[in-house]
Amino acid sequence: MAYNGTGVTEFILMGFQLQAELQLSLFFMFLAFYLITVGGNLGMIMLIQSDPQLHTPMYFFLSHLSFLDICYSSVIVPQLLETLGTNKMVITYERCATQFFFFTLYASTECFLLAVMAYDRYVAVCRPLLYAMAMTPQTRLGLVAAAYSGAMVNTVVRTGCTFSISFCKSNEVDFFFCDLPPLLKLACSDTKSREQVIFFLAFLVITTSISVILISYLFIIGAILKIRTAGAKAKTFSTCASHMIAVTLFFGTLIFMYLKGNMGKSLWEDKIVSVFYTVVIPMLNPMIYSLRNKEVKEALKKAFKRIKVSQGK
């Protein structure tokens, strides 16, 4: 074990601790997921930028969601692939803290951005005549900047609380990246006060975001129920369905992981859930928004036609 006088200078990521054959299978599975994630989200960003019909507030926020999915997946998955592919499990203290910082930043920003997207849908459905005035380019940028700013405050405090702990019990992190529950198990001092601060911040970020989302959708549902024709109801609901699915998947896993009462007591269970929101959800989001969205489908068709025409020339 390496020490710097007050704690460890490096950690050992234990990963999944499976047989070599299973480790290799997981490597190729996660590599495929990661390539699909990067390709799908980059494709979504490029599609939104290239099609003028998608230059609307909803797709502006969606492009930022795709960017965040690429970023926070890239903070975790390359490290995971390195561990699975080479059995190199050592990570320096500084790299561990950096990974923790950026993962918290991108995940927190995604919480706030999903709330912003719910508010955008509320204005579009419930205040359609004021939508253009309410969602100006300056307003959009301001909302995204607010999401990043709120996430930065949470990230700085959470990272500071976590890495001001003395880690002297061991340097073996029973996880596949530097996350809070396994790190707390290595503390050699009382962490109750820090855990309370961290739990409060997680509670604040998640409940604030969910509250905005729930209130927005209560108004949206009320507006949909007032629509007389079934076709118009279905069309209005379809503009929100993709976002509702993304919200349910993302916040469902976060609540299980960080707001449960037995934080860190079932690390194998935590590993499975963490794989879902660090690897699977970022991969699924482009599919959710493309398969259930007529405008994205039309943009994809036009993009494929342009490619065929250019190849024909």
PDB file of C-alpha atoms in Angstrom:
ATOM      1  CA  MET A   1       0.000   0.000   0.000  1.00  0.00           C
ATOM      2  CA  ALA A   2       1.367   3.475  -0.914  1.00  0.00           C
ATOM      3  CA  TYR A   3       1.035   6.342   1.568  1.00  0.00           C
ATOM      4  CA  ASN A   4       1.758  10.028   1.449  1.00  0.00           C
ATOM      5  CA  GLY A   5       1.855  10.469   5.220  1.00  0.00           C
ATOM      6  CA  THR A   6      -1.859  11.081   5.702  1.00  0.00           C
ATOM      7  CA  GLY A   7      -3.364   8.468   3.404  1.00  0.00           C
ATOM      8  CA  VAL A   8      -2.964   6.488   0.222  1.00  0.00           C
ATOM      9  CA  THR A   9      -1.320   7.880  -2.912  1.00  0.00           C
ATOM     10  CA  GLU A  10      -2.956   5.353  -5.223  1.00  0.00           C
ATOM     11  CA  PHE A  11      -5.990   3.098  -5.293  1.00  0.00           C
ATOM     12  CA  ILE A  12      -6.598  -0.362  -6.691  1.00  0.00           C
ATOM     13  CA  LEU A  13      -9.886  -0.668  -8.575  1.00  0.00           C
ATOM     14  CA  MET A  14     -11.093  -4.207  -7.933  1.00  0.00           C
ATOM     15  CA  GLY A  15     -13.631  -4.086 -10.769  1.00  0.00           C
ATOM     16  CA  PHE A  16     -15.945  -7.082 -11.120  1.00  0.00           C
ATOM     17  CA  GLN A  17     -13.452  -9.762  -9.998  1.00  0.00           C
ATOM     18  CA  LEU A  18     -14.579 -12.383 -12.506  1.00  0.00           C
ATOM     19  CA  GLN A  19     -12.835 -15.193 -14.368  1.00  0.00           C
ATOM     20  CA  ALA A  20     -10.527 -14.173 -17.223  1.00  0.00           C
ATOM     21  CA  GLU A  21     -12.966 -15.395 -19.913  1.00  0.00           C
ATOM     22  CA  LEU A  22     -15.825 -13.387 -18.433  1.00  0.00           C
ATOM     23  CA  GLN A  23     -13.583 -10.347 -18.034  1.00  0.00           C
ATOM     24  CA  LEU A  24     -12.745 -10.507 -21.753  1.00  0.00           C
ATOM     25  CA  SER A  25     -16.412 -10.895 -22.687  1.00  0.00           C
ATOM     26  CA  LEU A  26     -17.291  -7.876 -20.568  1.00  0.00           C
ATOM     27  CA  PHE A  27     -14.484  -5.910 -22.227  1.00  0.00           C
ATOM     28  CA  PHE A  28     -15.904  -6.422 -25.716  1.00  0.00           C
ATOM     29  CA  MET A  29     -19.480  -5.822 -24.534  1.00  0.00           C
ATOM     30  CA  PHE A  30     -18.597  -2.523 -22.835  1.00  0.00           C
ATOM     31  CA  LEU A  31     -16.432  -1.497 -25.792  1.00  0.00           C
ATOM     32  CA  ALA A  32     -19.379  -2.050 -28.131  1.00  0.00           C
ATOM     33  CA  PHE A  33     -21.691  -0.106 -25.803  1.00  0.00           C
ATOM     34  CA  TYR A  34     -19.199   2.761 -25.590  1.00  0.00           C
ATOM     35  CA  LEU A  35     -18.728   2.990 -29.362  1.00  0.00           C
ATOM     36  CA  ILE A  36     -22.500   3.006 -29.842  1.00  0.00           C
ATOM     37  CA  THR A  37     -22.825   5.678 -27.138  1.00  0.00           C
ATOM     38  CA  VAL A  38     -20.240   7.996 -28.684  1.00  0.00           C
ATOM     39  CA  GLY A  39     -21.416   7.348 -32.234  1.00  0.00           C
ATOM     40  CA  GLY A  40     -25.114   7.718 -31.412  1.00  0.00           C
ATOM     41  CA  ASN A  41     -24.754  10.903 -29.392  1.00  0.00           C
ATOM     42  CA  LEU A  42     -22.300  12.498 -31.824  1.00  0.00           C
ATOM     43  CA  GLY A  43     -24.685  11.576 -34.621  1.00  0.00           C
ATOM     44  CA  MET A  44     -27.552  13.234 -32.747  1.00  0.00           C
ATOM     45  CA  ILE A  45     -25.530  16.433 -32.258  1.00  0.00           C
ATOM     46  CA  MET A  46     -24.496  16.525 -35.938  1.00  0.00           C
ATOM     47  CA  LEU A  47     -28.056  15.820 -37.091  1.00  0.00           C
ATOM     48  CA  ILE A  48     -29.434  18.671 -34.965  1.00  0.00           C
ATOM     49  CA  GLN A  49     -26.756  21.045 -36.256  1.00  0.00           C
ATOM     50  CA  SER A  50     -27.271  20.093 -39.914  1.00  0.00           C
ATOM     51  CA  ASP A  51     -31.085  20.229 -40.116  1.00  0.00           C
ATOM     52  CA  PRO A  52     -32.675  23.714 -39.860  1.00  0.00           C
ATOM     53  CA  GLN A  53     -35.999  22.179 -38.751  1.00  0.00           C
ATOM     54  CA  LEU A  54     -34.265  20.955 -35.586  1.00  0.00           C
ATOM     55  CA  HIS A  55     -32.937  24.414 -34.677  1.00  0.00           C
ATOM     56  CA  THR A  56     -35.491  24.774 -31.901  1.00  0.00           C
ATOM     57  CA  PRO A  57     -35.114  25.086 -28.117  1.00  0.00           C
ATOM     58  CA  MET A  58     -36.064  21.440 -27.516  1.00  0.00           C
ATOM     59  CA  TYR A  59     -33.304  20.148 -29.790  1.00  0.00           C
ATOM     60  CA  PHE A  60     -30.834  22.731 -28.502  1.00  0.00           C
ATOM     61  CA  PHE A  61     -31.247  21.199 -25.047  1.00  0.00           C
ATOM     62  CA  LEU A  62     -31.181  17.687 -26.530  1.00  0.00           C
ATOM     63  CA  SER A  63     -27.812  18.379 -28.168  1.00  0.00           C
ATOM     64  CA  HIS A  64     -26.444  19.380 -24.758  1.00  0.00           C
ATOM     65  CA  LEU A  65     -27.880  16.178 -23.270  1.00  0.00           C
ATOM     66  CA  SER A  66     -26.048  14.173 -25.935  1.00  0.00           C
ATOM     67  CA  PHE A  67     -22.840  16.062 -25.134  1.00  0.00           C
ATOM     68  CA  LEU A  68     -23.203  15.259 -21.430  1.00  0.00           C
ATOM     69  CA  ASP A  69     -23.872  11.581 -22.173  1.00  0.00           C
ATOM     70  CA  ILE A  70     -20.633  11.398 -24.161  1.00  0.00           C
ATOM     71  CA  CYS A  71     -18.688  13.192 -21.436  1.00  0.00           C
ATOM     72  CA  TYR A  72     -19.774  11.290 -18.361  1.00  0.00           C
ATOM     73  CA  SER A  73     -19.629   7.942 -20.142  1.00  0.00           C
ATOM     74  CA  SER A  74     -16.090   8.833 -21.296  1.00  0.00           C
ATOM     75  CA  VAL A  75     -15.054   9.591 -17.727  1.00  0.00           C
ATOM     76  CA  ILE A  76     -15.911   6.021 -16.675  1.00  0.00           C
ATOM     77  CA  VAL A  77     -15.817   3.550 -19.559  1.00  0.00           C
ATOM     78  CA  PRO A  78     -12.208   3.966 -20.812  1.00  0.00           C
ATOM     79  CA  GLN A  79     -10.978   3.327 -17.256  1.00  0.00           C
ATOM     80  CA  LEU A  80     -13.248   0.284 -17.049  1.00  0.00           C
ATOM     81  CA  LEU A  81     -11.968  -1.027 -20.397  1.00  0.00           C
ATOM     82  CA  GLU A  82      -8.380  -0.556 -19.271  1.00  0.00           C
ATOM     83  CA  THR A  83      -9.051  -2.543 -16.108  1.00  0.00           C
ATOM     84  CA  LEU A  84     -10.856  -5.353 -17.965  1.00  0.00           C
ATOM     85  CA  GLY A  85      -8.452  -5.529 -20.891  1.00  0.00           C
ATOM     86  CA  THR A  86      -5.067  -5.238 -19.161  1.00  0.00           C
ATOM     87  CA  ASN A  87      -5.815  -6.070 -15.516  1.00  0.00           C
ATOM     88  CA  LYS A  88      -4.130  -2.755 -14.706  1.00  0.00           C
ATOM     89  CA  MET A  89      -6.150  -1.854 -11.649  1.00  0.00           C
ATOM     90  CA  VAL A  90      -3.959   0.867 -10.115  1.00  0.00           C
ATOM     91  CA  ILE A  91      -5.215   4.455 -10.304  1.00  0.00           C
ATOM     92  CA  THR A  92      -3.402   7.386  -8.712  1.00  0.00           C
ATOM     93  CA  TYR A  93      -5.044   9.424  -5.972  1.00  0.00           C
ATOM     94  CA  GLU A  94      -5.109  12.495  -8.250  1.00  0.00           C
ATOM     95  CA  ARG A  95      -6.629  10.597 -11.172  1.00  0.00           C
ATOM     96  CA  CYS A  96      -9.225   9.073  -8.862  1.00  0.00           C
ATOM     97  CA  ALA A  97     -10.199  12.517  -7.529  1.00  0.00           C
ATOM     98  CA  THR A  98     -10.334  13.912 -11.080  1.00  0.00           C
ATOM     99  CA  GLN A  99     -12.573  11.075 -12.246  1.00  0.00           C
ATOM    100  CA  PHE A 100     -14.832  11.584  -9.231  1.00  0.00           C
ATOM    101  CA  PHE A 101     -15.004  15.350  -9.888  1.00  0.00           C
ATOM    102  CA  PHE A 102     -15.921  15.178 -13.573  1.00  0.00           C
ATOM    103  CA  PHE A 103     -18.347  12.297 -13.178  1.00  0.00           C
ATOM    104  CA  THR A 104     -20.176  14.235 -10.446  1.00  0.00           C
ATOM    105  CA  LEU A 105     -20.143  17.387 -12.593  1.00  0.00           C
ATOM    106  CA  TYR A 106     -21.606  15.752 -15.694  1.00  0.00           C
ATOM    107  CA  ALA A 107     -24.159  13.636 -13.814  1.00  0.00           C
ATOM    108  CA  SER A 108     -25.336  16.636 -11.743  1.00  0.00           C
ATOM    109  CA  THR A 109     -25.575  18.797 -14.859  1.00  0.00           C
ATOM    110  CA  GLU A 110     -27.687  16.119 -16.539  1.00  0.00           C
ATOM    111  CA  CYS A 111     -30.088  16.191 -13.577  1.00  0.00           C
ATOM    112  CA  PHE A 112     -30.586  19.938 -13.970  1.00  0.00           C
ATOM    113  CA  LEU A 113     -30.704  19.762 -17.766  1.00  0.00           C
ATOM    114  CA  LEU A 114     -33.489  17.168 -17.700  1.00  0.00           C
ATOM    115  CA  ALA A 115     -35.410  19.579 -15.451  1.00  0.00           C
ATOM    116  CA  VAL A 116     -34.767  22.401 -17.938  1.00  0.00           C
ATOM    117  CA  MET A 117     -36.051  20.190 -20.759  1.00  0.00           C
ATOM    118  CA  ALA A 118     -39.228  19.485 -18.769  1.00  0.00           C
ATOM    119  CA  TYR A 119     -39.747  23.225 -18.274  1.00  0.00           C
ATOM    120  CA  ASP A 120     -39.225  23.741 -22.012  1.00  0.00           C
ATOM    121  CA  ARG A 121     -41.962  21.181 -22.754  1.00  0.00           C
ATOM    122  CA  TYR A 122     -44.261  22.895 -20.228  1.00  0.00           C
ATOM    123  CA  VAL A 123     -43.875  26.250 -21.978  1.00  0.00           C
ATOM    124  CA  ALA A 124     -44.323  24.655 -25.426  1.00  0.00           C
ATOM    125  CA  VAL A 125     -47.515  22.792 -24.464  1.00  0.00           C
ATOM    126  CA  CYS A 126     -49.113  25.123 -21.930  1.00  0.00           C
ATOM    127  CA  ARG A 127     -47.943  28.524 -23.215  1.00  0.00           C
ATOM    128  CA  PRO A 128     -47.523  27.968 -26.972  1.00  0.00           C
ATOM    129  CA  LEU A 129     -48.191  31.592 -27.942  1.00  0.00           C
ATOM    130  CA  LEU A 130     -45.447  32.786 -25.597  1.00  0.00           C
ATOM    131  CA  TYR A 131     -42.994  30.005 -26.439  1.00  0.00           C
ATOM    132  CA  ALA A 132     -40.881  31.972 -28.930  1.00  0.00           C
ATOM    133  CA  MET A 133     -40.614  34.913 -26.540  1.00  0.00           C
ATOM    134  CA  ALA A 134     -39.933  32.740 -23.483  1.00  0.00           C
ATOM    135  CA  MET A 135     -37.282  30.536 -25.099  1.00  0.00           C
ATOM    136  CA  THR A 136     -35.045  33.052 -26.831  1.00  0.00           C
ATOM    137  CA  PRO A 137     -31.439  32.064 -27.632  1.00  0.00           C
ATOM    138  CA  GLN A 138     -30.293  34.094 -24.620  1.00  0.00           C
ATOM    139  CA  THR A 139     -32.755  32.287 -22.348  1.00  0.00           C
ATOM    140  CA  ARG A 140     -31.637  28.891 -23.610  1.00  0.00           C
ATOM    141  CA  LEU A 141     -27.991  29.712 -22.968  1.00  0.00           C
ATOM    142  CA  GLY A 142     -28.874  31.086 -19.545  1.00  0.00           C
ATOM    143  CA  LEU A 143     -30.724  27.906 -18.566  1.00  0.00           C
ATOM    144  CA  VAL A 144     -27.863  25.681 -19.707  1.00  0.00           C
ATOM    145  CA  ALA A 145     -25.344  27.901 -17.899  1.00  0.00           C
ATOM    146  CA  ALA A 146     -27.469  27.710 -14.739  1.00  0.00           C
ATOM    147  CA  ALA A 147     -27.486  23.895 -15.003  1.00  0.00           C
ATOM    148  CA  TYR A 148     -23.686  23.802 -15.225  1.00  0.00           C
ATOM    149  CA  SER A 149     -23.267  26.382 -12.441  1.00  0.00           C
ATOM    150  CA  GLY A 150     -25.533  24.518 -10.016  1.00  0.00           C
ATOM    151  CA  ALA A 151     -23.756  21.278 -10.839  1.00  0.00           C
ATOM    152  CA  MET A 152     -20.354  22.894 -10.280  1.00  0.00           C
ATOM    153  CA  VAL A 153     -21.297  24.009  -6.759  1.00  0.00           C
ATOM    154  CA  ASN A 154     -22.470  20.492  -5.905  1.00  0.00           C
ATOM    155  CA  THR A 155     -19.358  18.960  -7.468  1.00  0.00           C
ATOM    156  CA  VAL A 156     -16.832  21.152  -5.660  1.00  0.00           C
ATOM    157  CA  VAL A 157     -18.415  20.568  -2.249  1.00  0.00           C
ATOM    158  CA  ARG A 158     -18.988  16.831  -2.817  1.00  0.00           C
ATOM    159  CA  THR A 159     -15.459  16.242  -4.069  1.00  0.00           C
ATOM    160  CA  GLY A 160     -13.970  18.331  -1.274  1.00  0.00           C
ATOM    161  CA  CYS A 161     -15.901  16.427   1.389  1.00  0.00           C
ATOM    162  CA  THR A 162     -14.966  13.060  -0.071  1.00  0.00           C
ATOM    163  CA  PHE A 163     -11.265  13.636  -0.657  1.00  0.00           C
ATOM    164  CA  SER A 164     -10.632  15.432   2.619  1.00  0.00           C
ATOM    165  CA  ILE A 165     -11.187  12.029   4.255  1.00  0.00           C
ATOM    166  CA  SER A 166      -8.123  10.049   5.355  1.00  0.00           C
ATOM    167  CA  PHE A 167      -8.059   6.745   3.501  1.00  0.00           C
ATOM    168  CA  CYS A 168      -5.917   4.417   5.579  1.00  0.00           C
ATOM    169  CA  LYS A 169      -7.883   1.190   6.063  1.00  0.00           C
ATOM    170  CA  SER A 170      -6.935  -0.028   2.608  1.00  0.00           C
ATOM    171  CA  ASN A 171      -6.366   1.263  -0.901  1.00  0.00           C
ATOM    172  CA  GLU A 172      -8.541  -1.402  -2.559  1.00  0.00           C
ATOM    173  CA  VAL A 173     -11.687   0.180  -4.029  1.00  0.00           C
ATOM    174  CA  ASP A 174     -14.261  -2.586  -4.485  1.00  0.00           C
ATOM    175  CA  PHE A 175     -15.739  -0.933  -7.557  1.00  0.00           C
ATOM    176  CA  PHE A 176     -14.930  -0.244 -11.216  1.00  0.00           C
ATOM    177  CA  PHE A 177     -14.489   3.523 -10.801  1.00  0.00           C
ATOM    178  CA  CYS A 178     -13.960   6.028  -8.000  1.00  0.00           C
ATOM    179  CA  ASP A 179     -17.459   6.449  -6.609  1.00  0.00           C
ATOM    180  CA  LEU A 180     -18.669   7.544  -3.194  1.00  0.00           C
ATOM    181  CA  PRO A 181     -19.937   4.344  -1.474  1.00  0.00           C
ATOM    182  CA  PRO A 182     -16.780   2.250  -1.978  1.00  0.00           C
ATOM    183  CA  LEU A 183     -14.496   5.175  -1.107  1.00  0.00           C
ATOM    184  CA  LEU A 184     -16.312   5.755   2.195  1.00  0.00           C
ATOM    185  CA  LYS A 185     -15.573   2.161   3.178  1.00  0.00           C
ATOM    186  CA  LEU A 186     -11.838   2.977   3.136  1.00  0.00           C
ATOM    187  CA  ALA A 187     -12.072   5.872   5.601  1.00  0.00           C
ATOM    188  CA  CYS A 188     -10.197   5.490   8.867  1.00  0.00           C
ATOM    189  CA  SER A 189     -11.955   8.416  10.590  1.00  0.00           C
ATOM    190  CA  ASP A 190     -15.553   9.323  11.337  1.00  0.00           C
ATOM    191  CA  THR A 191     -17.257  10.395   8.099  1.00  0.00           C
ATOM    192  CA  LYS A 192     -20.757  10.967   9.470  1.00  0.00           C
ATOM    193  CA  SER A 193     -20.725  14.763   9.147  1.00  0.00           C
ATOM    194  CA  ARG A 194     -19.303  14.617   5.606  1.00  0.00           C
ATOM    195  CA  GLU A 195     -21.819  11.949   4.607  1.00  0.00           C
ATOM    196  CA  GLN A 196     -24.622  14.174   5.875  1.00  0.00           C
ATOM    197  CA  VAL A 197     -23.403  17.069   3.720  1.00  0.00           C
ATOM    198  CA  ILE A 198     -22.978  14.807   0.680  1.00  0.00           C
ATOM    199  CA  PHE A 199     -26.378  13.179   1.222  1.00  0.00           C
ATOM    200  CA  PHE A 200     -28.015  16.591   1.617  1.00  0.00           C
ATOM    201  CA  LEU A 201     -26.485  17.849  -1.641  1.00  0.00           C
ATOM    202  CA  ALA A 202     -27.532  14.697  -3.514  1.00  0.00           C
ATOM    203  CA  PHE A 203     -31.012  15.025  -2.051  1.00  0.00           C
ATOM    204  CA  LEU A 204     -31.139  18.714  -3.023  1.00  0.00           C
ATOM    205  CA  VAL A 205     -29.986  18.163  -6.617  1.00  0.00           C
ATOM    206  CA  ILE A 206     -32.247  15.187  -7.259  1.00  0.00           C
ATOM    207  CA  THR A 207     -35.371  16.470  -5.487  1.00  0.00           C
ATOM    208  CA  THR A 208     -35.073  19.976  -6.994  1.00  0.00           C
ATOM    209  CA  SER A 209     -34.769  18.521 -10.472  1.00  0.00           C
ATOM    210  CA  ILE A 210     -37.564  15.991  -9.954  1.00  0.00           C
ATOM    211  CA  SER A 211     -39.841  18.666  -8.454  1.00  0.00           C
ATOM    212  CA  VAL A 212     -39.443  20.877 -11.539  1.00  0.00           C
ATOM    213  CA  ILE A 213     -40.077  17.856 -13.772  1.00  0.00           C
ATOM    214  CA  LEU A 214     -43.164  16.676 -11.852  1.00  0.00           C
ATOM    215  CA  ILE A 215     -44.728  20.147 -11.643  1.00  0.00           C
ATOM    216  CA  SER A 216     -44.069  20.725 -15.356  1.00  0.00           C
ATOM    217  CA  TYR A 217     -45.679  17.421 -16.303  1.00  0.00           C
ATOM    218  CA  LEU A 218     -48.665  17.949 -14.039  1.00  0.00           C
ATOM    219  CA  PHE A 219     -49.417  21.116 -15.991  1.00  0.00           C
ATOM    220  CA  ILE A 220     -48.699  19.328 -19.277  1.00  0.00           C
ATOM    221  CA  ILE A 221     -51.056  16.455 -18.432  1.00  0.00           C
ATOM    222  CA  GLY A 222     -53.728  18.977 -17.458  1.00  0.00           C
ATOM    223  CA  ALA A 223     -53.311  20.754 -20.789  1.00  0.00           C
ATOM    224  CA  ILE A 224     -53.446  17.459 -22.729  1.00  0.00           C
ATOM    225  CA  LEU A 225     -56.660  16.407 -20.986  1.00  0.00           C
ATOM    226  CA  LYS A 226     -58.302  19.633 -22.161  1.00  0.00           C
ATOM    227  CA  ILE A 227     -57.592  18.803 -25.808  1.00  0.00           C
ATOM    228  CA  ARG A 228     -60.761  17.482 -27.423  1.00  0.00           C
ATOM    229  CA  THR A 229     -59.527  15.289 -30.275  1.00  0.00           C
ATOM    230  CA  ALA A 230     -57.670  12.025 -29.621  1.00  0.00           C
ATOM    231  CA  GLY A 231     -55.246  12.662 -32.486  1.00  0.00           C
ATOM    232  CA  ALA A 232     -54.200  16.040 -31.120  1.00  0.00           C
ATOM    233  CA  LYS A 233     -53.790  14.525 -27.639  1.00  0.00           C
ATOM    234  CA  ALA A 234     -51.534  11.781 -28.993  1.00  0.00           C
ATOM    235  CA  LYS A 235     -49.439  14.257 -30.995  1.00  0.00           C
ATOM    236  CA  THR A 236     -48.948  16.534 -27.985  1.00  0.00           C
ATOM    237  CA  PHE A 237     -48.108  13.623 -25.697  1.00  0.00           C
ATOM    238  CA  SER A 238     -45.594  12.211 -28.205  1.00  0.00           C
ATOM    239  CA  THR A 239     -43.493  15.385 -27.953  1.00  0.00           C
ATOM    240  CA  CYS A 240     -42.975  14.628 -24.243  1.00  0.00           C
ATOM    241  CA  ALA A 241     -42.846  10.817 -24.218  1.00  0.00           C
ATOM    242  CA  SER A 242     -39.142  10.481 -25.050  1.00  0.00           C
ATOM    243  CA  HIS A 243     -38.159  12.902 -22.320  1.00  0.00           C
ATOM    244  CA  MET A 244     -40.353  11.098 -19.779  1.00  0.00           C
ATOM    245  CA  ILE A 245     -38.665   7.775 -20.580  1.00  0.00           C
ATOM    246  CA  ALA A 246     -35.184   9.315 -20.268  1.00  0.00           C
ATOM    247  CA  VAL A 247     -36.114  10.946 -16.946  1.00  0.00           C
ATOM    248  CA  THR A 248     -37.527   7.718 -15.513  1.00  0.00           C
ATOM    249  CA  LEU A 249     -34.437   5.690 -16.407  1.00  0.00           C
ATOM    250  CA  PHE A 250     -31.890   8.252 -15.230  1.00  0.00           C
ATOM    251  CA  PHE A 251     -33.472   9.369 -11.963  1.00  0.00           C
ATOM    252  CA  GLY A 252     -34.652   5.875 -11.079  1.00  0.00           C
ATOM    253  CA  THR A 253     -31.083   4.591 -10.978  1.00  0.00           C
ATOM    254  CA  LEU A 254     -29.714   7.705  -9.234  1.00  0.00           C
ATOM    255  CA  ILE A 255     -32.320   7.490  -6.465  1.00  0.00           C
ATOM    256  CA  PHE A 256     -31.537   3.827  -5.921  1.00  0.00           C
ATOM    257  CA  MET A 257     -27.809   4.502  -5.854  1.00  0.00           C
ATOM    258  CA  TYR A 258     -27.469   7.678  -3.789  1.00  0.00           C
ATOM    259  CA  LEU A 259     -30.636   8.232  -1.763  1.00  0.00           C
ATOM    260  CA  LYS A 260     -31.170   4.759  -0.382  1.00  0.00           C
ATOM    261  CA  GLY A 261     -30.742   4.226   3.328  1.00  0.00           C
ATOM    262  CA  ASN A 262     -28.083   1.499   3.112  1.00  0.00           C
ATOM    263  CA  MET A 263     -25.532   3.476   1.097  1.00  0.00           C
ATOM    264  CA  GLY A 264     -22.626   1.279   0.119  1.00  0.00           C
ATOM    265  CA  LYS A 265     -23.770  -1.883   1.963  1.00  0.00           C
ATOM    266  CA  SER A 266     -24.414  -3.935  -1.169  1.00  0.00           C
ATOM    267  CA  LEU A 267     -21.562  -3.061  -3.518  1.00  0.00           C
ATOM    268  CA  TRP A 268     -22.319  -5.814  -6.043  1.00  0.00           C
ATOM    269  CA  GLU A 269     -25.840  -4.453  -6.395  1.00  0.00           C
ATOM    270  CA  ASP A 270     -24.365  -0.951  -6.683  1.00  0.00           C
ATOM    271  CA  LYS A 271     -22.046  -2.130  -9.466  1.00  0.00           C
ATOM    272  CA  ILE A 272     -24.941  -3.438 -11.556  1.00  0.00           C
ATOM    273  CA  VAL A 273     -26.943  -0.234 -11.100  1.00  0.00           C
ATOM    274  CA  SER A 274     -23.875   1.902 -11.839  1.00  0.00           C
ATOM    275  CA  VAL A 275     -23.252   0.024 -15.084  1.00  0.00           C
ATOM    276  CA  PHE A 276     -26.810   0.858 -16.066  1.00  0.00           C
ATOM    277  CA  TYR A 277     -26.527   4.627 -15.644  1.00  0.00           C
ATOM    278  CA  THR A 278     -22.875   5.032 -16.696  1.00  0.00           C
ATOM    279  CA  VAL A 279     -22.897   2.699 -19.710  1.00  0.00           C
ATOM    280  CA  VAL A 280     -26.417   1.682 -20.756  1.00  0.00           C
ATOM    281  CA  ILE A 281     -28.482   4.875 -20.350  1.00  0.00           C
ATOM    282  CA  PRO A 282     -26.074   7.124 -22.330  1.00  0.00           C
ATOM    283  CA  MET A 283     -26.259   4.533 -25.117  1.00  0.00           C
ATOM    284  CA  LEU A 284     -30.074   4.345 -25.018  1.00  0.00           C
ATOM    285  CA  ASN A 285     -30.835   8.085 -24.991  1.00  0.00           C
ATOM    286  CA  PRO A 286     -30.175   8.713 -28.727  1.00  0.00           C
ATOM    287  CA  MET A 287     -32.315   5.678 -29.566  1.00  0.00           C
ATOM    288  CA  ILE A 288     -35.128   6.850 -27.295  1.00  0.00           C
ATOM    289  CA  TYR A 289     -35.197  10.314 -28.845  1.00  0.00           C
ATOM    290  CA  SER A 290     -34.811   9.120 -32.444  1.00  0.00           C
ATOM    291  CA  LEU A 291     -37.177   6.144 -32.461  1.00  0.00           C
ATOM    292  CA  ARG A 292     -40.031   7.996 -30.741  1.00  0.00           C
ATOM    293  CA  ASN A 293     -39.667  11.368 -32.474  1.00  0.00           C
ATOM    294  CA  LYS A 294     -41.116  12.061 -35.922  1.00  0.00           C
ATOM    295  CA  GLU A 295     -38.996  15.174 -36.502  1.00  0.00           C
ATOM    296  CA  VAL A 296     -35.775  13.281 -35.788  1.00  0.00           C
ATOM    297  CA  LYS A 297     -36.926  10.421 -38.043  1.00  0.00           C
ATOM    298  CA  GLU A 298     -37.602  12.891 -40.867  1.00  0.00           C
ATOM    299  CA  ALA A 299     -34.215  14.538 -40.338  1.00  0.00           C
ATOM    300  CA  LEU A 300     -32.547  11.114 -40.471  1.00  0.00           C
ATOM    301  CA  LYS A 301     -34.329  10.265 -43.721  1.00  0.00           C
ATOM    302  CA  LYS A 302     -33.178  13.544 -45.275  1.00  0.00           C
ATOM    303  CA  ALA A 303     -29.634  12.950 -44.059  1.00  0.00           C
ATOM    304  CA  PHE A 304     -29.565   9.458 -45.613  1.00  0.00           C
ATOM    305  CA  LYS A 305     -30.939  10.865 -48.882  1.00  0.00           C
ATOM    306  CA  ARG A 306     -28.174  13.487 -48.949  1.00  0.00           C
ATOM    307  CA  ILE A 307     -25.582  10.769 -48.364  1.00  0.00           C
ATOM    308  CA  LYS A 308     -27.006   8.642 -51.206  1.00  0.00           C
ATOM    309  CA  VAL A 309     -27.033  11.618 -53.563  1.00  0.00           C
ATOM    310  CA  SER A 310     -23.439  12.515 -52.702  1.00  0.00           C
ATOM    311  CA  GLN A 311     -22.353   8.883 -53.194  1.00  0.00           C
ATOM    312  CA  GLY A 312     -24.171   8.769 -56.526  1.00  0.00           C
ATOM    313  CA  LYS A 313     -22.178  11.758 -57.749  1.00  0.00           C
TER     314      LYS A 313
END
